Amino acid sequence: MRTEPLAPAGASEAAVQAHYDTGNEFYRLWLDPTVTYSCALWGDFGDDVGGDADAADLELAQLRKLDHHAREARATRGSRVLDIGCGWGSMLRRLVETHEVGEAVGLTLSKAQYEHVAGLGLQRTQVLLESWADHEVAQPYDAIVSIGALEHFVRPETSTRDRIEIYRQFFRSCRRLLVPGGHLSLQTMAYGIGGFVKGALSTIFPESDLPRLAELAEGMEGSFELVRMRNDPAHYARTVRIWRENMRPHRAELARLAGDARVVHYEKFLEAGARGYEAGVFNLFRMTLRRVDYGG
């Protein structure tokens, strides 16, 4: 049982649904075929994770990203894996079909995503309309993955002290849900250098804001040790530029589905995001974390 109070909430269930429940078809029109709504992992930036033959192929870059997180979390054949913020299920599908995990459990607060994943008919997979803060299991997981969920854990008005406490509660929860020595593979947008408008996400992501590296570092202390970290802002700049280009031929249909004003918001958001990543205003962290096992 949980022995300590939870920190203040970030984005409410209603706020999450206001964003993600715009409609599955809306996102399907401009994301890649896996319907993955987070930064891809490209193979031609001088990395050691793949070649450059598919540099223009967003779907392959997204699959490379999913494999990266599965590998970093040690999601091996037969293991039990938790996906916090499972989106439309691309990570869950990759875990059971490619990495052959024994059980994959996804958490989301979006009813549209929940219904979509539940309807995929994936083997050895369970999706829950539930927050990480409420998730309890009798048997701990072997691995945890969380991609693009941390951005919803705090609000623009949340104080630095409370932000750190929220992140601390998240990492403590993940530690509690993991087996000794277990790994968490985490991907999140974050603030970088230069000027930015606090709450810059609020037009698109209500009640959400980005973390800073120092806040995450303090929050994970005592729960996880940092094994490896990548900062890939150029990868996100390329990803969002492709999303923006994908929207162009579907402009009329997108406006029909979500309204012209909302499409305009997305267009501006993606264009500004690409410039922000290129300028270093925003970061894209991929962090490999190992559970701290001393002290009980």
mmCIF file of C-alpha atoms in Angstrom:
data_model
loop_
_atom_site.group_PDB
_atom_site.id
_atom_site.type_symbol
_atom_site.label_atom_id
_atom_site.label_comp_id
_atom_site.label_asym_id
_atom_site.label_seq_id
_atom_site.Cartn_x
_atom_site.Cartn_y
_atom_site.Cartn_z
ATOM 1 C CA MET A 1 0.000 0.000 0.000
ATOM 2 C CA ARG A 2 1.084 3.599 -0.594
ATOM 3 C CA THR A 3 2.485 5.178 2.586
ATOM 4 C CA GLU A 4 2.883 8.817 1.475
ATOM 5 C CA PRO A 5 0.528 11.425 0.004
ATOM 6 C CA LEU A 6 0.615 12.125 -3.697
ATOM 7 C CA ALA A 7 1.939 15.430 -4.952
ATOM 8 C CA PRO A 8 -0.386 17.992 -6.595
ATOM 9 C CA ALA A 9 -1.912 16.868 -9.873
ATOM 10 C CA GLY A 10 -0.798 18.072 -13.284
ATOM 11 C CA ALA A 11 -3.121 18.068 -16.258
ATOM 12 C CA SER A 12 -6.591 16.905 -15.310
ATOM 13 C CA GLU A 13 -8.348 14.055 -17.056
ATOM 14 C CA ALA A 14 -10.601 16.637 -18.742
ATOM 15 C CA ALA A 15 -7.571 18.586 -20.014
ATOM 16 C CA VAL A 16 -5.926 15.450 -21.396
ATOM 17 C CA GLN A 17 -9.126 14.485 -23.150
ATOM 18 C CA ALA A 18 -9.539 18.002 -24.557
ATOM 19 C CA HIS A 19 -6.278 17.433 -26.407
ATOM 20 C CA TYR A 20 -6.115 13.764 -27.324
ATOM 21 C CA ASP A 21 -9.830 13.205 -27.855
ATOM 22 C CA THR A 22 -9.949 15.602 -30.806
ATOM 23 C CA GLY A 23 -10.519 12.410 -32.759
ATOM 24 C CA ASN A 24 -8.430 9.446 -33.792
ATOM 25 C CA GLU A 25 -8.945 10.231 -37.481
ATOM 26 C CA PHE A 26 -7.633 13.772 -36.974
ATOM 27 C CA TYR A 27 -4.262 12.487 -35.788
ATOM 28 C CA ARG A 28 -4.179 9.563 -38.194
ATOM 29 C CA LEU A 29 -4.186 11.998 -41.127
ATOM 30 C CA TRP A 30 -0.848 13.608 -40.279
ATOM 31 C CA LEU A 31 1.053 11.190 -38.059
ATOM 32 C CA ASP A 32 2.844 8.129 -39.468
ATOM 33 C CA PRO A 33 1.033 4.781 -39.967
ATOM 34 C CA THR A 34 1.901 3.664 -36.413
ATOM 35 C CA VAL A 35 0.038 6.747 -35.078
ATOM 36 C CA THR A 36 2.989 7.623 -32.846
ATOM 37 C CA TYR A 37 2.672 11.135 -31.399
ATOM 38 C CA SER A 38 6.181 11.783 -30.075
ATOM 39 C CA CYS A 39 9.683 12.478 -31.360
ATOM 40 C CA ALA A 40 11.098 9.883 -33.747
ATOM 41 C CA LEU A 41 14.671 8.573 -33.664
ATOM 42 C CA TRP A 42 16.482 9.280 -36.921
ATOM 43 C CA GLY A 43 19.513 7.290 -37.993
ATOM 44 C CA ASP A 44 21.601 9.863 -39.857
ATOM 45 C CA PHE A 45 22.678 12.273 -37.119
ATOM 46 C CA GLY A 46 26.001 10.539 -36.470
ATOM 47 C CA ASP A 47 24.395 8.163 -33.970
ATOM 48 C CA ASP A 48 25.200 4.517 -33.371
ATOM 49 C CA VAL A 49 21.590 3.423 -33.739
ATOM 50 C CA GLY A 50 21.163 2.873 -37.446
ATOM 51 C CA GLY A 51 22.065 3.951 -40.950
ATOM 52 C CA ASP A 52 20.758 6.806 -43.032
ATOM 53 C CA ALA A 53 18.934 4.865 -45.759
ATOM 54 C CA ASP A 54 15.545 5.713 -44.257
ATOM 55 C CA ALA A 55 16.253 9.330 -43.295
ATOM 56 C CA ALA A 56 13.039 10.500 -44.989
ATOM 57 C CA ASP A 57 10.855 7.684 -43.658
ATOM 58 C CA LEU A 58 9.022 8.773 -40.537
ATOM 59 C CA GLU A 59 7.481 5.365 -39.851
ATOM 60 C CA LEU A 60 10.857 3.622 -39.733
ATOM 61 C CA ALA A 61 12.259 6.392 -37.540
ATOM 62 C CA GLN A 62 9.353 5.910 -35.140
ATOM 63 C CA LEU A 63 9.878 2.152 -35.046
ATOM 64 C CA ARG A 64 13.570 2.781 -34.334
ATOM 65 C CA LYS A 65 12.486 4.973 -31.406
ATOM 66 C CA LEU A 66 10.175 2.288 -30.040
ATOM 67 C CA ASP A 67 12.926 -0.329 -30.297
ATOM 68 C CA HIS A 68 15.339 2.040 -28.550
ATOM 69 C CA HIS A 69 13.042 2.346 -25.536
ATOM 70 C CA ALA A 70 12.284 -1.368 -25.440
ATOM 71 C CA ARG A 71 15.997 -2.100 -25.466
ATOM 72 C CA GLU A 72 16.897 0.531 -22.864
ATOM 73 C CA ALA A 73 14.114 -0.647 -20.526
ATOM 74 C CA ARG A 74 15.320 -4.261 -20.888
ATOM 75 C CA ALA A 75 11.900 -5.318 -22.188
ATOM 76 C CA THR A 76 12.939 -8.836 -23.131
ATOM 77 C CA ARG A 77 11.002 -11.894 -24.241
ATOM 78 C CA GLY A 78 8.507 -13.023 -21.615
ATOM 79 C CA SER A 79 8.874 -9.932 -19.410
ATOM 80 C CA ARG A 80 6.078 -7.799 -17.935
ATOM 81 C CA VAL A 81 6.207 -4.194 -19.152
ATOM 82 C CA LEU A 82 4.301 -1.043 -18.192
ATOM 83 C CA ASP A 83 3.828 1.782 -20.717
ATOM 84 C CA ILE A 84 2.898 5.021 -18.920
ATOM 85 C CA GLY A 85 1.114 7.244 -21.416
ATOM 86 C CA CYS A 86 0.564 4.585 -24.061
ATOM 87 C CA GLY A 87 -0.999 6.830 -26.713
ATOM 88 C CA TRP A 88 -2.605 4.891 -29.552
ATOM 89 C CA GLY A 89 -0.706 1.731 -28.684
ATOM 90 C CA SER A 90 2.312 1.729 -30.995
ATOM 91 C CA MET A 91 4.699 0.878 -28.135
ATOM 92 C CA LEU A 92 2.384 -1.837 -26.824
ATOM 93 C CA ARG A 93 2.122 -3.394 -30.272
ATOM 94 C CA ARG A 94 5.899 -3.288 -30.759
ATOM 95 C CA LEU A 95 6.483 -4.842 -27.342
ATOM 96 C CA VAL A 96 4.241 -7.874 -27.892
ATOM 97 C CA GLU A 97 4.739 -8.439 -31.628
ATOM 98 C CA THR A 98 8.447 -7.674 -32.071
ATOM 99 C CA HIS A 99 10.014 -7.970 -28.617
ATOM 100 C CA GLU A 100 7.707 -10.824 -27.562
ATOM 101 C CA VAL A 101 7.143 -9.615 -24.021
ATOM 102 C CA GLY A 102 4.912 -11.746 -21.850
ATOM 103 C CA GLU A 103 2.535 -8.948 -20.857
ATOM 104 C CA ALA A 104 2.248 -5.282 -21.825
ATOM 105 C CA VAL A 105 0.086 -2.885 -19.789
ATOM 106 C CA GLY A 106 -0.681 0.614 -21.046
ATOM 107 C CA LEU A 107 -1.990 3.599 -19.081
ATOM 108 C CA THR A 108 -3.800 6.563 -20.623
ATOM 109 C CA LEU A 109 -6.278 9.236 -19.526
ATOM 110 C CA SER A 110 -7.660 9.664 -23.038
ATOM 111 C CA LYS A 111 -10.931 7.846 -23.699
ATOM 112 C CA ALA A 112 -10.290 7.954 -27.459
ATOM 113 C CA GLN A 113 -6.878 6.346 -27.043
ATOM 114 C CA TYR A 114 -8.233 3.787 -24.578
ATOM 115 C CA GLU A 115 -10.980 2.725 -26.967
ATOM 116 C CA HIS A 116 -8.572 2.606 -29.903
ATOM 117 C CA VAL A 117 -6.033 0.415 -28.105
ATOM 118 C CA ALA A 118 -8.729 -1.819 -26.643
ATOM 119 C CA GLY A 119 -10.014 -2.388 -30.168
ATOM 120 C CA LEU A 120 -6.653 -3.417 -31.622
ATOM 121 C CA GLY A 121 -6.998 -6.989 -30.402
ATOM 122 C CA LEU A 122 -3.363 -7.178 -29.277
ATOM 123 C CA GLN A 123 -2.312 -10.398 -27.580
ATOM 124 C CA ARG A 124 -1.007 -10.291 -23.983
ATOM 125 C CA THR A 125 -1.951 -6.616 -23.726
ATOM 126 C CA GLN A 126 -4.095 -4.654 -21.289
ATOM 127 C CA VAL A 127 -4.958 -0.943 -21.520
ATOM 128 C CA LEU A 128 -6.293 0.985 -18.533
ATOM 129 C CA LEU A 129 -7.978 4.390 -18.350
ATOM 130 C CA GLU A 130 -5.890 5.282 -15.333
ATOM 131 C CA SER A 131 -3.200 7.624 -14.047
ATOM 132 C CA TRP A 132 0.223 6.423 -12.956
ATOM 133 C CA ALA A 133 -0.609 7.875 -9.545
ATOM 134 C CA ASP A 134 -3.471 5.398 -9.096
ATOM 135 C CA HIS A 135 -1.867 2.323 -10.647
ATOM 136 C CA GLU A 136 -1.375 -0.604 -8.285
ATOM 137 C CA VAL A 137 -0.271 -4.162 -9.070
ATOM 138 C CA ALA A 138 0.263 -7.318 -7.037
ATOM 139 C CA GLN A 139 3.402 -8.251 -8.984
ATOM 140 C CA PRO A 140 6.021 -5.653 -9.996
ATOM 141 C CA TYR A 141 6.959 -5.060 -13.614
ATOM 142 C CA ASP A 142 10.256 -6.079 -15.178
ATOM 143 C CA ALA A 143 10.470 -2.847 -17.186
ATOM 144 C CA ILE A 144 8.724 0.529 -17.586
ATOM 145 C CA VAL A 145 8.556 2.806 -20.609
ATOM 146 C CA SER A 146 7.151 6.340 -20.613
ATOM 147 C CA ILE A 147 7.219 8.397 -23.802
ATOM 148 C CA GLY A 148 5.759 11.896 -23.912
ATOM 149 C CA ALA A 149 3.723 11.656 -20.707
ATOM 150 C CA LEU A 150 5.891 13.671 -18.301
ATOM 151 C CA GLU A 151 4.937 16.899 -20.083
ATOM 152 C CA HIS A 152 1.457 16.608 -18.549
ATOM 153 C CA PHE A 153 2.542 16.196 -14.924
ATOM 154 C CA VAL A 154 2.815 19.895 -13.990
ATOM 155 C CA ARG A 155 0.944 23.065 -14.877
ATOM 156 C CA PRO A 156 2.475 26.408 -15.930
ATOM 157 C CA GLU A 157 1.624 27.958 -12.555
ATOM 158 C CA THR A 158 3.162 25.085 -10.542
ATOM 159 C CA SER A 159 6.026 26.323 -8.359
ATOM 160 C CA THR A 160 9.516 24.894 -8.758
ATOM 161 C CA ARG A 161 9.235 23.262 -5.334
ATOM 162 C CA ASP A 162 5.970 21.554 -6.245
ATOM 163 C CA ARG A 163 7.286 20.510 -9.670
ATOM 164 C CA ILE A 164 10.176 18.706 -8.054
ATOM 165 C CA GLU A 165 7.798 17.040 -5.590
ATOM 166 C CA ILE A 166 5.538 15.863 -8.422
ATOM 167 C CA TYR A 167 8.501 14.381 -10.287
ATOM 168 C CA ARG A 168 9.754 12.831 -7.040
ATOM 169 C CA GLN A 169 6.384 11.141 -6.533
ATOM 170 C CA PHE A 170 6.412 9.883 -10.122
ATOM 171 C CA PHE A 171 9.864 8.349 -9.825
ATOM 172 C CA ARG A 172 9.045 6.834 -6.439
ATOM 173 C CA SER A 173 5.914 5.301 -7.951
ATOM 174 C CA CYS A 174 7.910 3.857 -10.840
ATOM 175 C CA ARG A 175 10.487 2.462 -8.418
ATOM 176 C CA ARG A 176 7.722 0.804 -6.408
ATOM 177 C CA LEU A 177 6.252 -0.740 -9.583
ATOM 178 C CA LEU A 178 9.602 -2.186 -10.747
ATOM 179 C CA VAL A 179 11.507 -5.306 -9.760
ATOM 180 C CA PRO A 180 14.888 -4.749 -8.072
ATOM 181 C CA GLY A 181 17.396 -3.646 -10.699
ATOM 182 C CA GLY A 182 14.582 -2.803 -13.132
ATOM 183 C CA HIS A 183 14.913 -0.083 -15.757
ATOM 184 C CA LEU A 184 12.746 2.853 -16.777
ATOM 185 C CA SER A 185 13.205 4.261 -20.294
ATOM 186 C CA LEU A 186 11.870 7.818 -20.318
ATOM 187 C CA GLN A 187 11.370 10.304 -23.153
ATOM 188 C CA THR A 188 10.261 13.877 -22.546
ATOM 189 C CA MET A 189 10.355 17.338 -24.024
ATOM 190 C CA ALA A 190 12.114 19.816 -21.739
ATOM 191 C CA TYR A 191 13.090 23.453 -21.535
ATOM 192 C CA GLY A 192 16.555 24.254 -22.842
ATOM 193 C CA ILE A 193 18.356 27.566 -23.212
ATOM 194 C CA GLY A 194 17.306 31.025 -24.350
ATOM 195 C CA GLY A 195 13.955 32.715 -24.118
ATOM 196 C CA PHE A 196 10.628 30.996 -23.954
ATOM 197 C CA VAL A 197 7.116 31.793 -22.863
ATOM 198 C CA LYS A 198 6.158 29.932 -19.696
ATOM 199 C CA GLY A 199 3.174 27.751 -20.450
ATOM 200 C CA ALA A 200 3.961 27.795 -24.158
ATOM 201 C CA LEU A 201 2.156 24.473 -24.525
ATOM 202 C CA SER A 202 -1.105 25.645 -22.992
ATOM 203 C CA THR A 203 -2.879 26.486 -26.264
ATOM 204 C CA ILE A 204 -2.451 22.915 -27.509
ATOM 205 C CA PHE A 205 -1.809 21.045 -24.246
ATOM 206 C CA PRO A 206 -4.096 22.519 -21.537
ATOM 207 C CA GLU A 207 -2.745 22.496 -17.981
ATOM 208 C CA SER A 208 0.646 21.162 -19.101
ATOM 209 C CA ASP A 209 4.226 22.411 -19.009
ATOM 210 C CA LEU A 210 7.749 21.136 -19.630
ATOM 211 C CA PRO A 211 10.318 20.080 -17.042
ATOM 212 C CA ARG A 212 13.888 21.275 -16.640
ATOM 213 C CA LEU A 213 16.761 18.837 -16.327
ATOM 214 C CA ALA A 214 17.628 20.019 -12.812
ATOM 215 C CA GLU A 215 14.063 19.363 -11.656
ATOM 216 C CA LEU A 216 14.121 15.822 -13.027
ATOM 217 C CA ALA A 217 17.545 15.141 -11.522
ATOM 218 C CA GLU A 218 16.400 16.202 -8.067
ATOM 219 C CA GLY A 219 13.134 14.326 -8.436
ATOM 220 C CA MET A 220 14.749 10.994 -9.296
ATOM 221 C CA GLU A 221 17.357 11.151 -6.508
ATOM 222 C CA GLY A 222 17.044 8.136 -4.255
ATOM 223 C CA SER A 223 14.746 6.287 -6.659
ATOM 224 C CA PHE A 224 16.742 5.958 -9.885
ATOM 225 C CA GLU A 225 20.260 6.385 -11.137
ATOM 226 C CA LEU A 226 20.877 7.794 -14.583
ATOM 227 C CA VAL A 227 22.538 5.170 -16.776
ATOM 228 C CA ARG A 228 22.437 6.994 -20.097
ATOM 229 C CA MET A 229 20.893 10.103 -21.603
ATOM 230 C CA ARG A 230 20.508 11.479 -25.122
ATOM 231 C CA ASN A 231 19.444 15.014 -25.984
ATOM 232 C CA ASP A 232 17.939 14.971 -29.491
ATOM 233 C CA PRO A 233 16.325 18.343 -30.280
ATOM 234 C CA ALA A 234 17.282 18.052 -33.963
ATOM 235 C CA HIS A 235 15.354 14.784 -34.128
ATOM 236 C CA TYR A 236 12.213 16.520 -32.907
ATOM 237 C CA ALA A 237 12.667 19.474 -35.247
ATOM 238 C CA ARG A 238 12.675 17.048 -38.175
ATOM 239 C CA THR A 239 9.729 15.085 -36.783
ATOM 240 C CA VAL A 240 7.455 18.110 -36.318
ATOM 241 C CA ARG A 241 8.385 19.550 -39.707
ATOM 242 C CA ILE A 242 7.264 16.311 -41.343
ATOM 243 C CA TRP A 243 4.044 16.381 -39.309
ATOM 244 C CA ARG A 244 3.449 19.935 -40.525
ATOM 245 C CA GLU A 245 4.013 18.888 -44.148
ATOM 246 C CA ASN A 246 1.713 15.910 -43.684
ATOM 247 C CA MET A 247 -1.088 18.255 -42.650
ATOM 248 C CA ARG A 248 -1.009 20.305 -45.859
ATOM 249 C CA PRO A 249 -2.756 17.908 -48.263
ATOM 250 C CA HIS A 250 -5.400 17.117 -45.615
ATOM 251 C CA ARG A 251 -6.075 20.715 -44.541
ATOM 252 C CA ALA A 252 -9.767 20.735 -45.483
ATOM 253 C CA GLU A 253 -10.476 17.359 -43.905
ATOM 254 C CA LEU A 254 -8.654 18.313 -40.696
ATOM 255 C CA ALA A 255 -10.706 21.506 -40.450
ATOM 256 C CA ARG A 256 -13.889 19.506 -40.956
ATOM 257 C CA LEU A 257 -12.911 17.134 -38.133
ATOM 258 C CA ALA A 258 -11.631 19.642 -35.568
ATOM 259 C CA GLY A 259 -12.538 23.124 -36.778
ATOM 260 C CA ASP A 260 -10.388 25.626 -38.608
ATOM 261 C CA ALA A 261 -9.275 27.443 -35.468
ATOM 262 C CA ARG A 262 -7.863 24.266 -33.944
ATOM 263 C CA VAL A 263 -6.006 23.393 -37.143
ATOM 264 C CA VAL A 264 -4.471 26.882 -37.173
ATOM 265 C CA HIS A 265 -3.332 26.357 -33.573
ATOM 266 C CA TYR A 266 -1.631 23.109 -34.552
ATOM 267 C CA GLU A 267 0.027 24.659 -37.587
ATOM 268 C CA LYS A 268 1.489 27.484 -35.498
ATOM 269 C CA PHE A 269 2.447 25.097 -32.702
ATOM 270 C CA LEU A 270 4.369 22.761 -35.017
ATOM 271 C CA GLU A 271 6.108 25.592 -36.861
ATOM 272 C CA ALA A 272 7.147 27.298 -33.614
ATOM 273 C CA GLY A 273 8.198 23.966 -32.128
ATOM 274 C CA ALA A 274 10.541 23.204 -35.016
ATOM 275 C CA ARG A 275 12.217 26.601 -34.658
ATOM 276 C CA GLY A 276 12.443 26.186 -30.883
ATOM 277 C CA TYR A 277 14.178 22.822 -31.139
ATOM 278 C CA GLU A 278 16.590 24.123 -33.752
ATOM 279 C CA ALA A 279 17.447 27.109 -31.540
ATOM 280 C CA GLY A 280 17.946 25.023 -28.397
ATOM 281 C CA VAL A 281 14.990 26.612 -26.604
ATOM 282 C CA PHE A 282 13.548 23.100 -26.212
ATOM 283 C CA ASN A 283 15.308 19.821 -25.534
ATOM 284 C CA LEU A 284 14.274 16.237 -26.169
ATOM 285 C CA PHE A 285 15.592 13.903 -23.489
ATOM 286 C CA ARG A 286 15.754 10.122 -23.800
ATOM 287 C CA MET A 287 16.839 8.825 -20.404
ATOM 288 C CA THR A 288 17.770 5.310 -19.331
ATOM 289 C CA LEU A 289 17.212 4.949 -15.589
ATOM 290 C CA ARG A 290 17.948 2.035 -13.259
ATOM 291 C CA ARG A 291 16.114 1.470 -10.008
ATOM 292 C CA VAL A 292 18.103 2.318 -6.881
ATOM 293 C CA ASP A 293 17.986 -0.692 -4.578
ATOM 294 C CA TYR A 294 19.836 0.365 -1.465
ATOM 295 C CA GLY A 295 17.875 1.395 1.602
ATOM 296 C CA GLY A 296 14.886 -0.861 0.956
#
